[in-house]
Coordinates of C-alpha atoms in Angstrom, one line a residue:
M1 CA 89.6 117.7 77.9
S2 CA 88.0 114.5 76.7
A3 CA 85.5 112.5 78.6
R4 CA 88.0 109.6 78.7
V5 CA 90.7 111.7 80.3
A6 CA 88.2 113.2 82.7
R7 CA 87.1 109.6 83.6
A8 CA 90.6 108.6 84.2
G9 CA 90.7 111.0 87.0
W10 CA 94.3 111.3 87.9
A11 CA 94.4 114.8 86.3
W12 CA 98.0 114.8 85.9
G13 CA 98.9 117.1 88.6
S14 CA 95.7 117.8 90.6
W15 CA 97.8 117.6 93.7
G16 CA 96.3 120.2 95.9
R17 CA 93.4 122.3 94.3
R18 CA 90.5 119.9 93.6
A19 CA 88.3 121.4 96.3
A20 CA 88.3 123.2 99.6
S21 CA 89.0 120.5 102.4
S22 CA 87.8 120.6 105.9
H23 CA 91.1 119.5 107.1
R24 CA 91.7 120.5 110.8
E25 CA 95.5 119.7 110.2
P26 CA 96.0 120.5 106.5
P27 CA 99.1 119.3 104.8
P28 CA 101.2 122.4 104.4
N29 CA 101.8 124.2 101.0
A30 CA 100.0 121.6 98.7
V31 CA 101.4 122.0 95.3
D32 CA 99.3 122.9 92.3
V33 CA 101.0 121.5 89.2
A34 CA 98.5 121.2 86.5
E35 CA 94.8 122.0 85.8
L36 CA 92.1 120.3 87.6
L37 CA 89.7 117.9 86.1
R38 CA 87.0 120.0 84.4
D39 CA 83.3 119.0 84.1
A40 CA 84.4 115.5 85.4
S41 CA 80.7 114.7 86.5
S42 CA 79.0 115.7 83.5
A43 CA 81.6 113.9 81.3
E44 CA 81.2 110.8 83.2
A45 CA 78.2 109.5 81.5
G46 CA 79.5 110.0 78.1
A47 CA 82.8 108.3 79.2
Q48 CA 80.8 105.3 80.4
E49 CA 79.2 105.1 77.1
A50 CA 82.6 105.3 75.3
V51 CA 83.9 102.5 77.6
A52 CA 80.8 100.3 76.9
R53 CA 81.5 100.5 73.2
R54 CA 85.2 99.7 73.4
P55 CA 86.2 95.9 73.1
P56 CA 88.1 94.6 76.3
A57 CA 91.3 94.4 74.3
G58 CA 91.2 98.4 74.1
C59 CA 90.8 98.7 77.9
S60 CA 93.3 98.7 80.7
V61 CA 93.4 97.8 84.3
L62 CA 95.8 99.5 86.8
L63 CA 97.2 97.6 89.9
F64 CA 99.1 99.5 92.7
P65 CA 101.4 97.6 95.0
G66 CA 101.6 97.7 98.7
Q67 CA 104.0 97.7 101.5
G68 CA 106.8 95.1 101.0
S69 CA 107.4 96.1 97.3
Q70 CA 110.0 99.0 98.5
A71 CA 113.7 98.9 97.6
V72 CA 116.3 101.3 97.7
G73 CA 116.8 102.9 94.3
M74 CA 113.1 103.2 93.5
G75 CA 112.1 106.3 91.8
A76 CA 115.4 106.6 89.9
G77 CA 113.9 105.5 86.8
L78 CA 111.3 108.2 87.1
L79 CA 113.0 111.5 87.5
G80 CA 113.5 112.3 84.0
F81 CA 109.7 112.4 83.2
P82 CA 107.5 115.5 83.5
R83 CA 106.4 116.5 87.1
V84 CA 108.0 113.7 88.9
R85 CA 110.4 115.9 90.8
Q86 CA 107.5 118.3 91.7
L87 CA 105.5 115.3 93.1
Y88 CA 108.4 114.4 95.4
E89 CA 108.9 118.0 96.3
A90 CA 105.2 118.2 97.3
A91 CA 105.7 114.9 99.2
H92 CA 108.6 116.5 101.2
R93 CA 106.3 119.4 102.3
V94 CA 103.5 117.0 103.5
L95 CA 105.8 114.5 105.3
G96 CA 108.4 116.8 106.6
Y97 CA 111.4 114.8 105.3
D98 CA 113.0 114.3 102.0
L99 CA 111.3 111.2 100.8
L100 CA 113.1 110.9 97.5
E101 CA 116.5 111.0 99.2
L102 CA 115.4 108.1 101.4
C103 CA 114.1 106.3 98.3
L104 CA 117.2 106.6 96.3
Y105 CA 119.8 106.1 98.8
G106 CA 118.2 104.3 101.9
P107 CA 119.4 102.8 104.0
Q108 CA 117.1 99.8 103.4
E109 CA 116.3 99.3 107.0
D110 CA 115.0 102.9 107.3
L111 CA 113.0 102.5 104.0
D112 CA 111.5 99.5 105.6
R113 CA 110.0 101.0 108.6
T114 CA 106.2 101.3 108.1
V115 CA 106.2 104.9 108.9
H116 CA 108.4 105.4 105.8
C117 CA 107.7 102.7 103.3
Q118 CA 104.0 103.2 103.1
P119 CA 104.4 106.8 102.0
A120 CA 107.4 105.7 99.7
V121 CA 105.3 103.1 97.9
F122 CA 102.3 105.5 97.5
V123 CA 104.5 108.2 96.0
A124 CA 106.4 105.8 93.9
S125 CA 103.3 104.4 92.5
L126 CA 101.9 107.9 91.5
A127 CA 105.2 109.0 90.2
A128 CA 105.1 105.8 87.9
L129 CA 101.7 107.0 86.6
E130 CA 103.5 110.0 85.2
K131 CA 105.8 107.6 83.3
L132 CA 103.0 105.5 82.0
H133 CA 101.0 108.7 81.0
H134 CA 104.0 109.9 79.1
L135 CA 104.9 106.5 77.3
Q136 CA 101.4 105.1 76.8
P137 CA 98.7 107.8 77.4
A138 CA 96.0 105.4 76.1
A139 CA 96.6 103.1 79.1
I140 CA 95.5 106.0 81.3
E141 CA 92.7 107.2 79.2
N142 CA 91.2 103.6 78.5
C143 CA 91.4 102.5 82.2
V144 CA 88.1 100.8 83.3
A145 CA 89.3 99.5 86.6
A146 CA 92.0 100.0 89.2
A147 CA 93.0 98.3 92.7
G148 CA 95.7 98.6 95.2
F149 CA 97.1 96.3 97.6
S150 CA 96.8 97.4 101.2
V151 CA 98.4 101.0 101.3
G152 CA 98.3 100.8 97.3
E153 CA 94.5 101.2 97.6
F154 CA 95.0 104.9 98.4
A155 CA 97.1 105.5 95.2
A156 CA 94.4 103.9 93.3
L157 CA 91.8 106.2 94.7
V158 CA 94.0 109.1 94.1
F159 CA 94.3 107.9 90.4
A160 CA 90.6 107.6 90.2
G161 CA 90.0 111.2 91.3
A162 CA 88.5 110.2 94.8
M163 CA 91.0 112.2 96.6
E164 CA 93.9 114.8 96.0
F165 CA 97.3 113.7 96.0
S166 CA 98.4 115.9 99.1
E167 CA 95.4 114.7 101.3
G168 CA 95.7 111.1 100.1
L169 CA 99.4 111.3 101.2
Y170 CA 98.6 112.8 104.6
A171 CA 96.1 110.2 105.1
V172 CA 98.8 107.6 104.3
K173 CA 101.2 109.4 106.8
V174 CA 98.8 109.2 109.6
R175 CA 98.0 105.6 108.8
A176 CA 101.7 104.6 108.8
E177 CA 102.4 106.4 111.9
A178 CA 99.5 104.8 113.6
M179 CA 100.2 101.3 112.3
Q180 CA 104.0 101.7 113.2
E181 CA 103.1 102.7 116.8
A182 CA 100.7 99.5 117.0
S183 CA 103.1 97.1 115.7
E184 CA 105.8 98.4 118.3
A185 CA 103.3 97.6 121.1
I186 CA 103.2 94.0 120.4
P187 CA 106.0 91.8 118.7
S188 CA 104.1 90.7 115.5
G189 CA 104.7 90.0 111.9
M190 CA 103.4 88.4 108.7
L191 CA 104.2 85.2 107.3
S192 CA 103.8 84.3 103.5
V193 CA 102.7 80.7 103.1
L194 CA 102.5 78.6 99.7
G195 CA 100.3 75.6 100.8
Q196 CA 98.7 72.6 99.0
R197 CA 95.1 71.5 98.5
Q198 CA 95.1 69.8 101.8
S199 CA 96.5 72.6 103.7
N200 CA 94.1 73.8 106.3
F201 CA 95.2 77.3 107.1
S202 CA 92.4 78.0 109.8
F203 CA 93.3 74.8 111.7
A204 CA 97.1 75.8 111.6
C205 CA 96.4 79.2 112.9
M206 CA 94.2 77.7 115.8
E207 CA 96.9 75.4 116.8
A208 CA 99.4 78.2 116.6
Q209 CA 97.2 80.2 118.8
E210 CA 97.0 77.3 121.3
H211 CA 100.8 77.1 121.4
C212 CA 100.9 80.9 122.1
K213 CA 98.6 80.3 125.0
S214 CA 100.8 77.5 126.4
L215 CA 103.7 80.2 126.6
G216 CA 101.5 82.4 128.6
I217 CA 100.4 84.9 125.9
E218 CA 96.9 86.2 126.5
N219 CA 94.6 86.6 123.5
P220 CA 97.0 85.5 120.9
V221 CA 96.5 86.5 117.5
C222 CA 97.1 84.3 114.4
Q223 CA 94.9 84.4 111.3
V224 CA 94.9 84.8 107.4
S225 CA 95.6 88.4 106.6
N226 CA 96.1 88.3 102.7
Y227 CA 94.4 86.1 100.4
L228 CA 96.8 85.9 97.3
F229 CA 96.0 83.2 95.0
P230 CA 94.8 79.5 95.3
D231 CA 96.7 78.0 98.3
C232 CA 98.7 81.0 98.9
R233 CA 98.1 83.1 102.0
V234 CA 99.8 85.6 104.3
I235 CA 99.3 84.7 107.9
S236 CA 99.8 87.7 110.5
G237 CA 99.9 87.5 114.4
H238 CA 102.2 87.3 117.3
L239 CA 105.8 86.4 116.2
E240 CA 105.7 83.2 118.6
A241 CA 102.7 81.9 116.6
L242 CA 104.6 82.5 113.3
Q243 CA 107.6 80.8 114.5
F244 CA 105.4 77.7 115.4
L245 CA 104.1 77.7 111.9
R246 CA 107.3 77.7 110.3
K247 CA 108.8 74.9 112.6
N248 CA 105.6 72.7 111.9
S249 CA 105.2 73.7 108.2
A250 CA 105.4 70.0 107.1
K251 CA 102.6 68.9 109.6
Y252 CA 100.2 71.6 107.8
H253 CA 101.4 70.6 104.3
F254 CA 103.0 74.0 103.7
K255 CA 105.4 74.0 100.9
R256 CA 107.2 77.0 101.6
T257 CA 107.0 79.9 104.2
K258 CA 108.8 83.2 104.3
M259 CA 108.8 86.1 106.8
L260 CA 107.8 89.4 105.1
P261 CA 109.8 92.8 105.4
V262 CA 107.1 94.4 107.5
S263 CA 107.2 95.5 111.1
G264 CA 103.9 94.2 112.3
G265 CA 101.0 91.9 112.2
F266 CA 99.0 93.9 109.7
H267 CA 95.3 93.5 108.7
T268 CA 94.5 91.9 112.1
C269 CA 93.0 93.2 115.4
L270 CA 96.5 94.0 116.4
M271 CA 96.2 96.9 114.4
E272 CA 93.0 98.2 116.1
P273 CA 94.7 101.1 117.7
A274 CA 95.4 102.5 114.3
V275 CA 91.9 102.6 113.3
E276 CA 90.8 105.7 115.1
P277 CA 93.4 107.9 114.0
L278 CA 92.9 106.9 110.2
V279 CA 89.0 107.2 110.5
K280 CA 89.5 110.6 112.1
I281 CA 91.6 112.0 109.4
L282 CA 89.5 110.5 106.4
G283 CA 86.4 112.2 108.0
T284 CA 88.2 115.7 107.4
I285 CA 89.3 114.8 103.7
N286 CA 87.1 115.9 100.7
I287 CA 86.5 112.5 99.2
K288 CA 84.7 112.1 95.8
K289 CA 83.0 109.3 93.9
P290 CA 85.7 107.6 91.9
L291 CA 85.7 108.3 88.3
V292 CA 87.1 104.7 87.5
A293 CA 85.9 101.7 89.2
V294 CA 88.2 101.0 92.3
H295 CA 87.9 97.6 94.1
S296 CA 88.1 97.4 97.9
N297 CA 90.5 95.1 99.7
V298 CA 87.9 94.3 102.3
N299 CA 85.5 92.6 99.9
G300 CA 86.6 92.8 96.3
H301 CA 83.8 95.0 95.3
K302 CA 83.8 98.4 93.7
Y303 CA 83.5 101.5 95.8
M304 CA 80.1 103.1 95.4
H305 CA 80.2 106.3 97.2
P306 CA 82.5 108.6 99.4
Q307 CA 81.1 107.2 102.8
H308 CA 81.7 103.8 101.4
I309 CA 85.3 104.7 100.8
R310 CA 85.8 106.1 104.3
K311 CA 84.1 103.1 106.0
L312 CA 85.8 100.5 104.3
L313 CA 89.5 102.2 104.4
G314 CA 89.0 102.2 108.1
Q315 CA 88.1 98.5 108.3
Q316 CA 90.8 97.7 105.8
V317 CA 93.5 98.0 108.4
I318 CA 92.0 95.3 110.6
S319 CA 90.5 93.1 107.8
P320 CA 92.1 90.5 105.5
V321 CA 93.2 91.7 102.0
K322 CA 91.1 89.7 99.7
W323 CA 93.2 90.3 96.7
E324 CA 92.3 86.8 95.1
Q325 CA 88.7 87.6 95.2
T326 CA 89.4 91.1 93.8
M327 CA 91.2 89.6 90.8
H328 CA 88.3 87.3 90.1
S329 CA 85.9 90.3 90.3
I330 CA 88.0 92.2 87.9
Y331 CA 88.9 89.6 85.2
E332 CA 85.9 87.1 85.3
R333 CA 84.6 86.9 81.9
K334 CA 82.8 84.6 79.6
K335 CA 85.0 82.1 77.6
G336 CA 86.4 83.5 74.5
T337 CA 86.1 87.1 75.7
E338 CA 89.3 89.2 75.4
F339 CA 91.2 90.5 78.5
P340 CA 92.2 94.1 79.1
S341 CA 95.9 95.2 79.3
T342 CA 97.0 95.3 82.9
F343 CA 99.7 97.7 84.3
E344 CA 101.4 97.2 87.6
V345 CA 102.1 101.0 88.5
G346 CA 104.9 101.0 91.2
P347 CA 108.0 99.2 92.6
G348 CA 108.0 95.4 92.2
R349 CA 106.2 92.8 90.1
Q350 CA 104.4 91.0 93.0
L351 CA 101.2 91.8 91.7
G352 CA 101.9 90.5 88.3
S353 CA 103.2 87.2 89.7
I354 CA 99.9 86.9 91.7
L355 CA 97.8 87.6 88.7
K356 CA 99.7 84.8 86.9
S357 CA 98.6 82.4 89.5
C358 CA 95.1 83.7 89.7
N359 CA 94.3 84.0 85.8
R360 CA 97.2 83.0 83.4
Q361 CA 95.1 84.2 80.5
A362 CA 94.8 87.8 82.0
W363 CA 98.4 87.7 82.9
K364 CA 99.5 87.4 79.2
Y365 CA 98.5 91.0 78.8
Y366 CA 100.4 92.2 81.9
H367 CA 103.0 95.2 81.8
H368 CA 105.2 96.6 84.6
V369 CA 106.0 100.2 84.9
D370 CA 109.6 100.1 86.2
V371 CA 110.6 102.7 88.9
M372 CA 114.0 101.7 89.1
Q373 CA 115.6 102.3 85.7
T374 CA 114.9 104.9 83.1
S375 CA 113.3 103.4 80.0
V376 CA 111.6 104.4 76.8
D377 CA 110.7 101.0 75.9
P378 CA 107.0 100.9 75.0
D379 CA 106.9 97.7 77.2
L380 CA 107.9 100.1 80.2

């Protein structure tokens, strides 16, 4: 196996054998589809030299979408590619229900439930990697960085060889169940807001909190939970706070507001009850140093070591997703320097749209790996 493929880390099917795990509650019947990465650690230094010699135009970046990108029919465009059905069969064993059936046929309201859509987006994204590997293997071999939005970060880490598919999916299952339970405890949600230069998001959130207090709500939550691109934020919190912001959008110079199809105020302290179950399961998973740079949602920086991954994945649930900062970290370069090819791997094109608003030059080299329809087009 070449050093570059070893560095890519996905291993094309290392879905259950990378190393013995100390799982107290192991995912049942983890599947072994392909040979593990071999000699990855010894190959890494050579791979780094190869990457250093390649011009940016010869490199790639992979972006993995998060919750909210799900749609009935996703996965239909992937089933003709090698090992995708086996991937969904493995997911069935880990989750205990037929995820593929739900993704293909819905209903949408069931797919939108946090407990279902997080595993669905995770698996669809990694299945889309099979398509990308089949049509453009160089995009995998030449990958120099990866990032995932919220739950997409788990897919990025599996791709980078930091955790096995089965254990990553099991962690996502625990995360989704805990976040679903937390969201049901308090009526909350997420509001996408396109503002203007004069928009003061912090002030708007503060006034929304005061409004909630006037309604008798104790310790109301309303805060920026996603930094998407300049002047665009997602605000999470109590539903009453979000309704107040929508009603008073002109006062705060908001151009447009839209409620997101999620069930709770994610990436705020409202999700505090979900942290402990996730941290507990992460402590039982065999996490490795990523073989490709993976950027954390919490600060936009690269993960450095396994304990760093465990710590920040736990924090991520209650911390804002700093996606705009992550895009700057990945794509910032000297004027005149070429950009890598970027592939959004999974349902939807939201991350491509955000990239266009963050860095139009980088977006010119953007591609989407479609999960809805079968395609052999080199543009995916």
